[in-house]
XYZ file of C-alpha atoms in Angstrom:
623
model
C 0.000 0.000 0.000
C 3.252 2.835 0.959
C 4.302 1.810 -1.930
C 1.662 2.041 -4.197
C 0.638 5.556 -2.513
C 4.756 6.370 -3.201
C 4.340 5.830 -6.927
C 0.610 7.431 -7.313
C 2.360 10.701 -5.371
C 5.462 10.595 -8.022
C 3.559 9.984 -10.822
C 0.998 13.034 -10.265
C 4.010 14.520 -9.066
C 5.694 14.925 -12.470
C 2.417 15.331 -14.704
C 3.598 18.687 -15.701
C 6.539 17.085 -16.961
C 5.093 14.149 -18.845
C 2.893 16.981 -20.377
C 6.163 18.598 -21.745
C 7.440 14.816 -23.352
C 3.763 14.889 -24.801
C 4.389 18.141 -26.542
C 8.066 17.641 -27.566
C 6.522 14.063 -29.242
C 3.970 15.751 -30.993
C 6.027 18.635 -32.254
C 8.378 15.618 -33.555
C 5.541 13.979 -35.810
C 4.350 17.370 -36.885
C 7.781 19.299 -37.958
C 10.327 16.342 -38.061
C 8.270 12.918 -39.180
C 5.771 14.100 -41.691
C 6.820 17.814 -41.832
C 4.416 18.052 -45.467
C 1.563 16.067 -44.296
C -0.340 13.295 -46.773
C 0.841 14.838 -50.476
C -1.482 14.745 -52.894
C -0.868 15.038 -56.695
C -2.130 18.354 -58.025
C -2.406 20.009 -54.710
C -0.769 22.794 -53.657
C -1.042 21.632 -49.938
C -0.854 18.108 -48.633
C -3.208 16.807 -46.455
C -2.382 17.300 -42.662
C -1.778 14.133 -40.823
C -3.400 13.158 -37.590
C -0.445 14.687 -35.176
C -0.401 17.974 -36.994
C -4.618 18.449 -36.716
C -4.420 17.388 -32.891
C -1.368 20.331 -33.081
C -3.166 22.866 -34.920
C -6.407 22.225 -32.681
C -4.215 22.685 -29.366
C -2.094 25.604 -30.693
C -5.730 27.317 -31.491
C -6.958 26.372 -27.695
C -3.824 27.854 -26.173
C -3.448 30.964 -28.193
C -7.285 31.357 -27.410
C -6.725 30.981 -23.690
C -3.583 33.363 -24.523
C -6.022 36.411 -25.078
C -8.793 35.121 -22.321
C -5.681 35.405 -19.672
C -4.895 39.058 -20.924
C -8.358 39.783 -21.081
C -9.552 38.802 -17.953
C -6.154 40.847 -15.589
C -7.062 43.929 -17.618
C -11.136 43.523 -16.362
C -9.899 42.079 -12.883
C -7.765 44.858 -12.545
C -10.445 47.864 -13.548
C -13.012 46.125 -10.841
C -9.883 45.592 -8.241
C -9.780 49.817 -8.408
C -12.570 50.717 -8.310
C -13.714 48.430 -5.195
C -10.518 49.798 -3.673
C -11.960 53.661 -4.034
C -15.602 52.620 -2.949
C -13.880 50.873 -0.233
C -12.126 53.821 0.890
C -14.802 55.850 0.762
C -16.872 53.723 3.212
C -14.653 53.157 5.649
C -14.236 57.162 5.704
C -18.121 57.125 6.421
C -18.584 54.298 8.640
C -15.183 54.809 10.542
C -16.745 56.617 13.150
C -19.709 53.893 13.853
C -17.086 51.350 13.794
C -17.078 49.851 17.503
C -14.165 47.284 18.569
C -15.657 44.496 20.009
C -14.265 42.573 22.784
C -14.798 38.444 24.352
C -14.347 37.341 27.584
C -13.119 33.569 28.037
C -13.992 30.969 30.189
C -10.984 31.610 32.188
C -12.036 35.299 32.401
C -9.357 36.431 30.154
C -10.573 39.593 27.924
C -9.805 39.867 24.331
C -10.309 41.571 21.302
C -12.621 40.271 18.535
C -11.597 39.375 16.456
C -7.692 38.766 17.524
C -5.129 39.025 15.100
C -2.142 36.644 15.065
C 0.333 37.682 11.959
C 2.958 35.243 11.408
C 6.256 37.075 10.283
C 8.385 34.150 8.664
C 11.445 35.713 8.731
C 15.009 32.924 7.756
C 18.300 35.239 7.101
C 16.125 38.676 6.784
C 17.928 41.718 6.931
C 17.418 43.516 10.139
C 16.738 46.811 8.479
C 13.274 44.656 6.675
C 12.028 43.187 9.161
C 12.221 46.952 11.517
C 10.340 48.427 8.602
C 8.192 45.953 8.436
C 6.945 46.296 12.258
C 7.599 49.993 12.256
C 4.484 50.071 9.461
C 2.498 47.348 11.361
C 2.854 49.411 14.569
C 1.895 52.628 13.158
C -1.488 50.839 12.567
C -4.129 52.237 15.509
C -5.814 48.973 16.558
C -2.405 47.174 16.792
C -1.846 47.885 20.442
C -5.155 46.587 21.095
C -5.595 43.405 18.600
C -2.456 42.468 17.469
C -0.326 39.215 18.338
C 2.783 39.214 16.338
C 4.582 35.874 16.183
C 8.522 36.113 14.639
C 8.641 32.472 13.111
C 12.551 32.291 13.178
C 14.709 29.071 12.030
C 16.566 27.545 14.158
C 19.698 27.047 10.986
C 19.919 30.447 10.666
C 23.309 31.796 13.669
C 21.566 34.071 16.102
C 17.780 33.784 15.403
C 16.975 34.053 18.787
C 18.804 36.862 19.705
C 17.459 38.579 16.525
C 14.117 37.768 17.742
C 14.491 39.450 21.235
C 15.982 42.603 19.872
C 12.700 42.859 17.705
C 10.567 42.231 20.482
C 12.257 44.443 23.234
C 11.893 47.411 20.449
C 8.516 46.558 19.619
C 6.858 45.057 21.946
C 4.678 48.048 23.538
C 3.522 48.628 20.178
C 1.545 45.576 20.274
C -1.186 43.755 22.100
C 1.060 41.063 22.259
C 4.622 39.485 20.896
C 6.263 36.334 20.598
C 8.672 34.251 18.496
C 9.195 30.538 17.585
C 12.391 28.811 16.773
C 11.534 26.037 14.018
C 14.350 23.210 14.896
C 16.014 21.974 11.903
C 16.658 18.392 10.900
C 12.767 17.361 11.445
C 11.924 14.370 9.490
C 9.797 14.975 6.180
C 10.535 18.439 6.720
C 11.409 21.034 3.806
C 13.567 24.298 4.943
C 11.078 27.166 4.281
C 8.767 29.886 5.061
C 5.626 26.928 5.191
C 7.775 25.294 7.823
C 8.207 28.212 10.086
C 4.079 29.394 9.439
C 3.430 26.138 10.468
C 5.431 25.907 14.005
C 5.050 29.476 14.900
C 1.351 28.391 13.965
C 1.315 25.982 16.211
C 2.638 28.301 19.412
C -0.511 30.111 18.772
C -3.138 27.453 18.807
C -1.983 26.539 22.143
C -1.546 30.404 23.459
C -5.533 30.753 22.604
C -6.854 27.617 22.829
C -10.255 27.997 24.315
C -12.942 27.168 21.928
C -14.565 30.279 22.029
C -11.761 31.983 21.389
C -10.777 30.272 18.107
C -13.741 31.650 16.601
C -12.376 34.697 17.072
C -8.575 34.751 16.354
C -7.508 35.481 12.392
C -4.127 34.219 11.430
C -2.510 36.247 9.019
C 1.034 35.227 7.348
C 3.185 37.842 5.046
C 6.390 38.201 3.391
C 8.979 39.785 5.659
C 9.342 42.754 3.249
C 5.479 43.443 2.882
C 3.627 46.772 4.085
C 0.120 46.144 5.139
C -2.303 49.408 4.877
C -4.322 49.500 8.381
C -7.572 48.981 6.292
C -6.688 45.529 5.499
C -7.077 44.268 9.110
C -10.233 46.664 9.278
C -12.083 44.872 6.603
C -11.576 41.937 7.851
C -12.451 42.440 11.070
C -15.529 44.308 9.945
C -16.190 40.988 7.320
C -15.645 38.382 10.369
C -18.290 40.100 12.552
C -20.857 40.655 9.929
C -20.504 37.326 7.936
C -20.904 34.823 11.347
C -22.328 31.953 9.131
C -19.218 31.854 6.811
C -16.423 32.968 9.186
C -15.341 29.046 9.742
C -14.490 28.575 6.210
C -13.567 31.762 4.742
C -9.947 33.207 3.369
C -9.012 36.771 2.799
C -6.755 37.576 0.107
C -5.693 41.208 -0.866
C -4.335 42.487 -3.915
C -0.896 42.880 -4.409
C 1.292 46.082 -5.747
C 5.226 46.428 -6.187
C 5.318 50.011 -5.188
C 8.665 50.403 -3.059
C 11.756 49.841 -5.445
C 10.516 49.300 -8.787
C 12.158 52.555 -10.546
C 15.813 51.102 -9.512
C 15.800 47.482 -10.222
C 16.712 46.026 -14.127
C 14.047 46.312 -17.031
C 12.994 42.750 -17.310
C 12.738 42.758 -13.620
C 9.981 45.123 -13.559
C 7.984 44.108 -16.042
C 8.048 40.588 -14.782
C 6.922 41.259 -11.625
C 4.144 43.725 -13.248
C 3.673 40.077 -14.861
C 3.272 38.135 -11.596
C 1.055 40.927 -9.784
C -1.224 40.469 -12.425
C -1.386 36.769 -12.250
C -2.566 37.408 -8.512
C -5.089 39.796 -9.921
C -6.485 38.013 -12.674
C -8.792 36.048 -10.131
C -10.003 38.513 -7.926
C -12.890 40.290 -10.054
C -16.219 40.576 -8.210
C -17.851 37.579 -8.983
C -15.484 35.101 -8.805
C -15.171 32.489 -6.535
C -11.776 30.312 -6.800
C -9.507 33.588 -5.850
C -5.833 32.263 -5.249
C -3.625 34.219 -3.138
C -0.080 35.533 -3.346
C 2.340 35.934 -0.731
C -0.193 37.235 1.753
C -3.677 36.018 3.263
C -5.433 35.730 6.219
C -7.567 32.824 7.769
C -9.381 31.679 10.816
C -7.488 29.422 13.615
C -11.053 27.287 13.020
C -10.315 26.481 9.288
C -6.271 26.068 9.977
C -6.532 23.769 13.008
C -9.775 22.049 10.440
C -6.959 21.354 7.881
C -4.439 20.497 9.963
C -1.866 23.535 9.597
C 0.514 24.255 7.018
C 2.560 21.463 5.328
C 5.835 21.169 6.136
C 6.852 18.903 3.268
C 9.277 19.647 0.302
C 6.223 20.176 -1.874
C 4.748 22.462 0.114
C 7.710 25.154 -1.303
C 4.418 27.378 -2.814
C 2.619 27.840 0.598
C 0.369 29.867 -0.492
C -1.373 28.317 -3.531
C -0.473 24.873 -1.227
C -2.886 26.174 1.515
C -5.523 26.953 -0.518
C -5.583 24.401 -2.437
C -5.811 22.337 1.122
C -8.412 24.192 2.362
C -10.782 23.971 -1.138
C -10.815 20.931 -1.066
C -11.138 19.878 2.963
C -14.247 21.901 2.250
C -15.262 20.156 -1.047
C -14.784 23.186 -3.167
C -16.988 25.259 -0.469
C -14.109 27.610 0.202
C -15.372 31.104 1.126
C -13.070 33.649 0.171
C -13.221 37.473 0.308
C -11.019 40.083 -1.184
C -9.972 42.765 1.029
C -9.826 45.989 -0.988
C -5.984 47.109 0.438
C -3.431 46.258 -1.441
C -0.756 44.695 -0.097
C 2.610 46.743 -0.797
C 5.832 44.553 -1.870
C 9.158 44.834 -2.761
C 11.294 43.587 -5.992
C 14.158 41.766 -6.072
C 17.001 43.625 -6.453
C 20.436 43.947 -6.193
C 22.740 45.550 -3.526
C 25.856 45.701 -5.876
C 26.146 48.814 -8.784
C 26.075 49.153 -12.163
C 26.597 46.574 -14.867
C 27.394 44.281 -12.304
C 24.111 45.062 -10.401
C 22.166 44.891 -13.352
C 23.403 41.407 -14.432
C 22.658 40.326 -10.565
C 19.520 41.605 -10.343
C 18.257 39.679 -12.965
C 19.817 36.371 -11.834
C 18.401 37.238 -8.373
C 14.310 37.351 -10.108
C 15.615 34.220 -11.847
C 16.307 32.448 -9.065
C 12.772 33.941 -7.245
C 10.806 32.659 -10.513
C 12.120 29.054 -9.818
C 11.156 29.501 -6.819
C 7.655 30.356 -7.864
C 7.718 27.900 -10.685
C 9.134 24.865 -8.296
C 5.205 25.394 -7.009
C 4.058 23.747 -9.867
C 4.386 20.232 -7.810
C 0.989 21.602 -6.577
C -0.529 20.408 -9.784
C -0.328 16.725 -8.440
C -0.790 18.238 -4.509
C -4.492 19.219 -6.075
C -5.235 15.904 -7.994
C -4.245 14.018 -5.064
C -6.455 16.010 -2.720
C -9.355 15.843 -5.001
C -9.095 11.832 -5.524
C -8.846 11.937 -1.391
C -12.579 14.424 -2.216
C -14.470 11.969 -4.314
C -13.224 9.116 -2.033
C -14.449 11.013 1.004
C -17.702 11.833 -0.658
C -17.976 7.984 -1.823
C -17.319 6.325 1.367
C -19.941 8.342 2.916
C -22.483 5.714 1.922
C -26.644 6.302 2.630
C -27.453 4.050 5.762
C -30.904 3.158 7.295
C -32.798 6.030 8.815
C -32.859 4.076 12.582
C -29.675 5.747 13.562
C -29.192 8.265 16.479
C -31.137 11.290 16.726
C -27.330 13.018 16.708
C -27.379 12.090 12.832
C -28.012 14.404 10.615
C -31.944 13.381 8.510
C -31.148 15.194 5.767
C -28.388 16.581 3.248
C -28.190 19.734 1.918
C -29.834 20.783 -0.965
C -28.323 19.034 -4.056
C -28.325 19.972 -8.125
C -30.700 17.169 -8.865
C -33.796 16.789 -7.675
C -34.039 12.825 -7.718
C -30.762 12.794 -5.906
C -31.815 15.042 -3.588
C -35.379 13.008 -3.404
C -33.467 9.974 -2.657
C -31.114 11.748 0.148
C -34.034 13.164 1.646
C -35.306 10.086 3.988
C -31.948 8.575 4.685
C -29.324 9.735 7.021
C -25.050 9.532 6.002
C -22.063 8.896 8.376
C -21.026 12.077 8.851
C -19.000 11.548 11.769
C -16.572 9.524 9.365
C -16.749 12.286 6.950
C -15.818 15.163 9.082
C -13.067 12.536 11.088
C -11.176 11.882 7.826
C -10.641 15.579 6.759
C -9.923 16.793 10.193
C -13.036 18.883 10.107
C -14.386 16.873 13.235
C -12.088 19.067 15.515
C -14.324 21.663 15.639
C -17.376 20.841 13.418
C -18.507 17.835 14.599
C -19.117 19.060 18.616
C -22.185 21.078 16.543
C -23.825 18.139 15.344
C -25.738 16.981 18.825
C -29.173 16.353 19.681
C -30.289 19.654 20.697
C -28.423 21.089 17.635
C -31.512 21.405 15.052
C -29.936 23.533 12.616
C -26.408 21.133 11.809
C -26.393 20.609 8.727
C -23.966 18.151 6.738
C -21.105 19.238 5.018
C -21.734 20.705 1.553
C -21.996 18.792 -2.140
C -18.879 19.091 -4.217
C -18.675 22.204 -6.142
C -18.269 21.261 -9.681
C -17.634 24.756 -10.954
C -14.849 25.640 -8.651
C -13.081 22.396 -8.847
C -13.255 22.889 -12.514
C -11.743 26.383 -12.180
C -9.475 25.956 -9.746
C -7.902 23.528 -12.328
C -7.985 25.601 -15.008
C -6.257 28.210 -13.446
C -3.781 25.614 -12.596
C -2.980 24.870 -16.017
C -2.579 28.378 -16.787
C 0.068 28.878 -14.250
C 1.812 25.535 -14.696
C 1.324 24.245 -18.367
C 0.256 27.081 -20.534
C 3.595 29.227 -20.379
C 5.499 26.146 -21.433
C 3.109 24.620 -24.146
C 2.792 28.412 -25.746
C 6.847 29.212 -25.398
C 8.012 25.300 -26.804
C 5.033 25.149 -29.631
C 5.909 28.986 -30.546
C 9.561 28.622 -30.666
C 9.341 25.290 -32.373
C 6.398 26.844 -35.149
C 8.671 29.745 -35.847
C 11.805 27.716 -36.852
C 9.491 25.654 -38.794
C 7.839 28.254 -41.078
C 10.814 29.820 -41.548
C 12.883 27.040 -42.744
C 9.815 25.393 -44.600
C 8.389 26.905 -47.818
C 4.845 28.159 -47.239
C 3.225 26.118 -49.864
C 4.835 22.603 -48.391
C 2.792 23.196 -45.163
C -0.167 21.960 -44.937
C -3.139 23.983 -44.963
C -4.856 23.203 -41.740
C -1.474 23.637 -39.915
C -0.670 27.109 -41.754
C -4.311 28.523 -40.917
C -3.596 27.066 -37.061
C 0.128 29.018 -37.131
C -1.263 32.269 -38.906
C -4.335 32.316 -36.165
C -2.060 32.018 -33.353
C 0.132 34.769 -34.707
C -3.123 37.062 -34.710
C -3.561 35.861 -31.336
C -0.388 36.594 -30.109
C -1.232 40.243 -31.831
C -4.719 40.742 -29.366
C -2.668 39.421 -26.504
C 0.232 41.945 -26.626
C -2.409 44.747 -27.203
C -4.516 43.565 -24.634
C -1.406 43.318 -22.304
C -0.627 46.912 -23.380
C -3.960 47.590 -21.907
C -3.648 45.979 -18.558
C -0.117 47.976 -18.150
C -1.811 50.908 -18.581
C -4.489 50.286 -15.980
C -1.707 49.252 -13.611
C -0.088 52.293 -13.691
C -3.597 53.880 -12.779
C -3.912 51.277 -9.854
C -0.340 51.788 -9.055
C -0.712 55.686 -8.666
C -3.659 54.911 -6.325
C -2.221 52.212 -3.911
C 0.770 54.903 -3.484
C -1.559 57.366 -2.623
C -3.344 55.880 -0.122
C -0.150 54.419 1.749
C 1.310 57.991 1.386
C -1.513 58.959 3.043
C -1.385 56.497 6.149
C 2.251 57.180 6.576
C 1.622 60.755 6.865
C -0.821 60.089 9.416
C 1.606 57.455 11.140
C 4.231 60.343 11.026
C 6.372 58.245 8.803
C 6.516 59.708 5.521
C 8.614 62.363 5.694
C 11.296 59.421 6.521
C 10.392 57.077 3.791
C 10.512 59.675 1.317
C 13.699 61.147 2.681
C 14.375 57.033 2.084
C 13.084 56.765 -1.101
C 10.333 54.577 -0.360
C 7.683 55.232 -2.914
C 8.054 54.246 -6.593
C 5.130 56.598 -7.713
C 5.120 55.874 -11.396
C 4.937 52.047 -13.096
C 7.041 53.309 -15.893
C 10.482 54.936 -16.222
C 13.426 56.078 -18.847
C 12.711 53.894 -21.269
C 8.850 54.331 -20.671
C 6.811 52.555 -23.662
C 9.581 49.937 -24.656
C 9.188 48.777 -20.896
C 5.408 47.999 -21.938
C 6.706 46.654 -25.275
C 9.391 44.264 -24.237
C 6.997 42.615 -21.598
C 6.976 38.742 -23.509
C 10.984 39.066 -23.255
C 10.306 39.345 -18.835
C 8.321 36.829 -19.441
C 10.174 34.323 -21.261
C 13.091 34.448 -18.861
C 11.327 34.431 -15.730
C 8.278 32.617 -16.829
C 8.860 29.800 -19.101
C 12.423 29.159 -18.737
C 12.291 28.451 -15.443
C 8.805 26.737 -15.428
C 10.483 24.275 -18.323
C 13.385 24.209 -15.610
C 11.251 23.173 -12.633
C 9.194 20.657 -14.513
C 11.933 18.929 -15.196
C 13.962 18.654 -12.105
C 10.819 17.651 -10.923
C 11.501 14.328 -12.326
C 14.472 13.783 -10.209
C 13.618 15.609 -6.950
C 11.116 17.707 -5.489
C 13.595 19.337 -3.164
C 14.552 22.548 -3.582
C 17.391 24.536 -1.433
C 15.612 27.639 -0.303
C 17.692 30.897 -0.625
C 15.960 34.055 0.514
C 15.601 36.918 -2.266
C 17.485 39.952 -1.887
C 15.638 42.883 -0.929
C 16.400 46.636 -0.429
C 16.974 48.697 2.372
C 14.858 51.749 1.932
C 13.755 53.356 4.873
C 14.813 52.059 8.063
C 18.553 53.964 8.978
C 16.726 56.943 10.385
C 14.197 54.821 12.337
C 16.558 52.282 14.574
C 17.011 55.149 16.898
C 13.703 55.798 17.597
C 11.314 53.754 20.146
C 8.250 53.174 19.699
């Protein structure tokens, strides 16, 4: 049985990569094998053979999903600012209404509702980040009342611990609360990693608030060591938690993300990639949809992370945050709430600390070595089939029993798309207990199903659509920039070295229709650049505007803090030039990752450079 669950887990493990020897075969038969199809006498074009129309059908699917992608950012981006003004504008209005709300445990303790734990991963960070980091999260009001900062430090890196207590002696009246963990290396089945410190500093703080009423209560947020989070994030959220009380179990927040501190001094391609990659976060959180994927940051409640069991600590677990949402969609059968919060969550690039050409040339090896970091998360393709074969199995083995159970059973399941099935569901009861026990849901969901308890309800059907998009979007991150990059380069060599009226005719309409493709794709990239330089200029001016009001900004613009345009020097070529970013940092190292994926799914984990902008001025001052 280990081993047969060994060989399932490698074999789902490198399905990106088998889908890369699929495409290299087919290319082969197409270009290479029968380059000039079935010949006919007295035809200018010979008949296309069966590997070149299966091509010329998937080149036309890709290149179509190649303007969709495009299309969808530059909408997802236009509704992302203009919730984030409406947003602003309410909490203006309502700000004064706003009442904190407090809970008193059984053990009489008194705490704020909700609680905010924020995990700060933080293995070889600069100093300087991680004091700007907490200098911006202390400046926030509520933080002395509702914040519990945890420093997740690793135990490798020389000195953690005294790192950690200089942190916390500096910072520690600026907070309702702070703490830090020391992750201990050499764990067995344990990957070096920011997952692996979430998930132990996690941990700490399940125990520190471990009353059941108070786990309702206490949000766990986890962030990048570099990232500035605007004091309206933890606002919405709070004000979301309190009004949404039926969904607060089993919902995620995810914000949007904007590069908005360094990105007028780092390299060219640089920029635009990460332009690239804040778009990818963006492209799913329109209004309206409901598989939205975060990046870097998110929030969730202890109830849902202790329902899942934590963060994975394993090798594949490299992509945390796509990993942890794709464990929570499907512990919930695809019945993931999630809510964007309308404050953008403010990030650094990579960059270099070494000058000129020499800088330049590191700086781009540095966002290299970030994108296979990124791309190494594409062993979450087989993470997400596994889980949903572990779905359908949990769904399956809950098997319809005789009605003559106890009255603790649920009578009924919720409603279902068919009526019959529902009809037959109706006047028979399911083991739910075994349901809830094999997802780890029965920690805190099962104590509601007792006798007196008339409104339990089972756990929710499978949701089709989300499963379906949540895949979808998978292949778009993990297949589609390979497939496009290898069938483009490959297409290109091939019309060029093959005269046009050898190629068959199927195949040359399939090439010439991607090309036009390729055309509404750049122009509708064009388009999303320019509304991210709109959304850009916005998320600056709000965070402008809270630092002024923290007192701060007069040192992080004496700093150089704010990048307040998208675009500099070279100004439209930067736009232009985006598909060069995004073959070096996107498919090269997605082909690379794929690959090694074959041989290993470890990955040594080096932290990403990251500037020093604002912080000399500030070490001197106390909080």
């Amino acid at each position: 049985m280990a081993a047969s669950s060994s060989l399932s887990a490698y074999l789902t493990r490198i399905i990106p990569a088998l889908s890369v020897c699929g495409i290299t075969s087919l290319l082969v038969f197409s270009f290479l094998i029968d380059p000039y199809g079935r010949g006919e006498p007295g035809k200018r074009h010979g008949g296309a053979t069966v590997w070149q129309l299966a091509l010329s059908v998937y080149t036309s699917i890709l290149h179509v999903m190649s303007i969709l992608f495009p299309a969808r950012v530059s909408f997802a981006l236009g509704d992302v600012v203009k919730n984030i003004k409406e947003s602003v504008a309410a909490s203006a209005e309502s700000e004064k209404s706003w009442k904190a709300q407090t809970m008193v445990t059984e053990k009489g303790r008194t705490l704020p509702a909700p609680l905010f734990v924020i995990l700060l991963p933080a293995y070889k960070e600069d100093m300087g980040t991680l004091e700007d980091t907490l200098r911006v999260l202390a400046s926030h009001g509520q933080a002395r009342e509702s914040y519990h900062v945890y420093l997740a430090m690793e135990q490798k890196e020389e000195k953690s611990e005294a790192k950690a207590q200089t942190l916390i002696e500096t910072f520690r009246k600026s907070f309702f609360r702070m703490s830090y963990t020391i992750h201990p290396q050499g764990i067995p089945g344990e990957a070096q990693g920011k997952s692996s410190n979430e998930s132990w500093a996690a941990k700490q703080a399940c125990r520190d608030y471990s009353e059941p009423e108070m786990k309702h209560n206490v949000i766990i947020t986890t962030m990048d060591a570099d990232t500035h989070l605007s004091p309206r994030y933890f606002q919405l959220i709070a004000r979301m938690h309190v009004e949404s009380p039926e969904t607060r179990d089993t919902t995620m927040y995810v914000p949007p993300l904007v590069f908005d501190r360094n990105l007028h001094h780092v390299p060219l391609p640089v920029r635009t990639a990460d332009l690239m990659w804040a778009g990818a976060g963006i492209s799913s959180l329109y209004t309206g949809s409901l598989v939205c994927i975060p990046t870097s940051v998110y929030s969730l409640p202890m109830t849902l992370l202790e329902q899942v069991g934590g963060w994975d600590t394993g090798p594949g677990a490299i992509g945390e945050d796509l990993h942890m949402y794709i464990k929570c969609f499907f512990a919930l059968s695809g019945n993931l709430d999630v809510k964007v919060v309308y404050a953008a969550a403010s990030q650094c690039n990579v960059s270099s600390d070494m000058k000129g050409i020499a800088g330049y040339i590191d700086g781009i090896y540095a966002r290299y070595k970030q994108a296979l970091r990124h791309m190494w998360g594409s062993l979450d393709t087989g993470f997400a089939i596994r889980e949903c074969v572990k779905m359908f199995q949990r769904h399956s083995n809950t098997t319809p029993t005789r009605s003559d159970l106890p009255l603790s059973a649920p009578k009924y399941v919720c409603d279902h798309v068919k009526i019959v099935r529902r009809q037959l569901l109706m006047s028979r009861s399911s083991n739910w207990t075994a349901f809830y026990t094999s997802t780890g849901l029965h920690k805190s969901l099962v104590p509601k199903l007792t006798v007196t308890d008339t409104e339990a309800v089972p756990p929710k059907p499978i949701h089709v659509w989300n499963m379906c998009t949540l895949f979808l979007r998978l292949f778009e991150a993990h297949f589609l920039p390979i497939h496009l990059s290898v069938i483009l380069t490959t297409s290109s060599l091939f019309m060029f070295l093959t005269p046009s009226f050898l190629v068959p005719e199927v195949l040359h309409l399939a090439i010439d229709f991607a090309g036009w493709c390729r055309l509404g794709g750049w122009l509708l990239m064009l388009c999303y650049f320019w509304r991210y330089e709109q959304y850009h200029r916005l998320c600056v001016g709000l965070r402008q505007e809270e630092m002024r009001m923290a007192g701060l900004l007069d040192d992080m613009i004496a700093h150089d803090a704010f990048s307040l345009t998208t675009f500099h020097v070279a100004g439209a070529w930067e736009a232009c030039l985006f598909p060069l970013g995004g073959f070096i940092f996107g498919a090269i190292p997605a082909l690379q990752a794929v690959l090694s994926h074959v041989f290993t799914d470890r990955l040594t984990y080096v932290v990403s450079l990251k500037p020093q902008l604002a912080m000399k001025s500030w070490r001197s001052m106390t909080p």
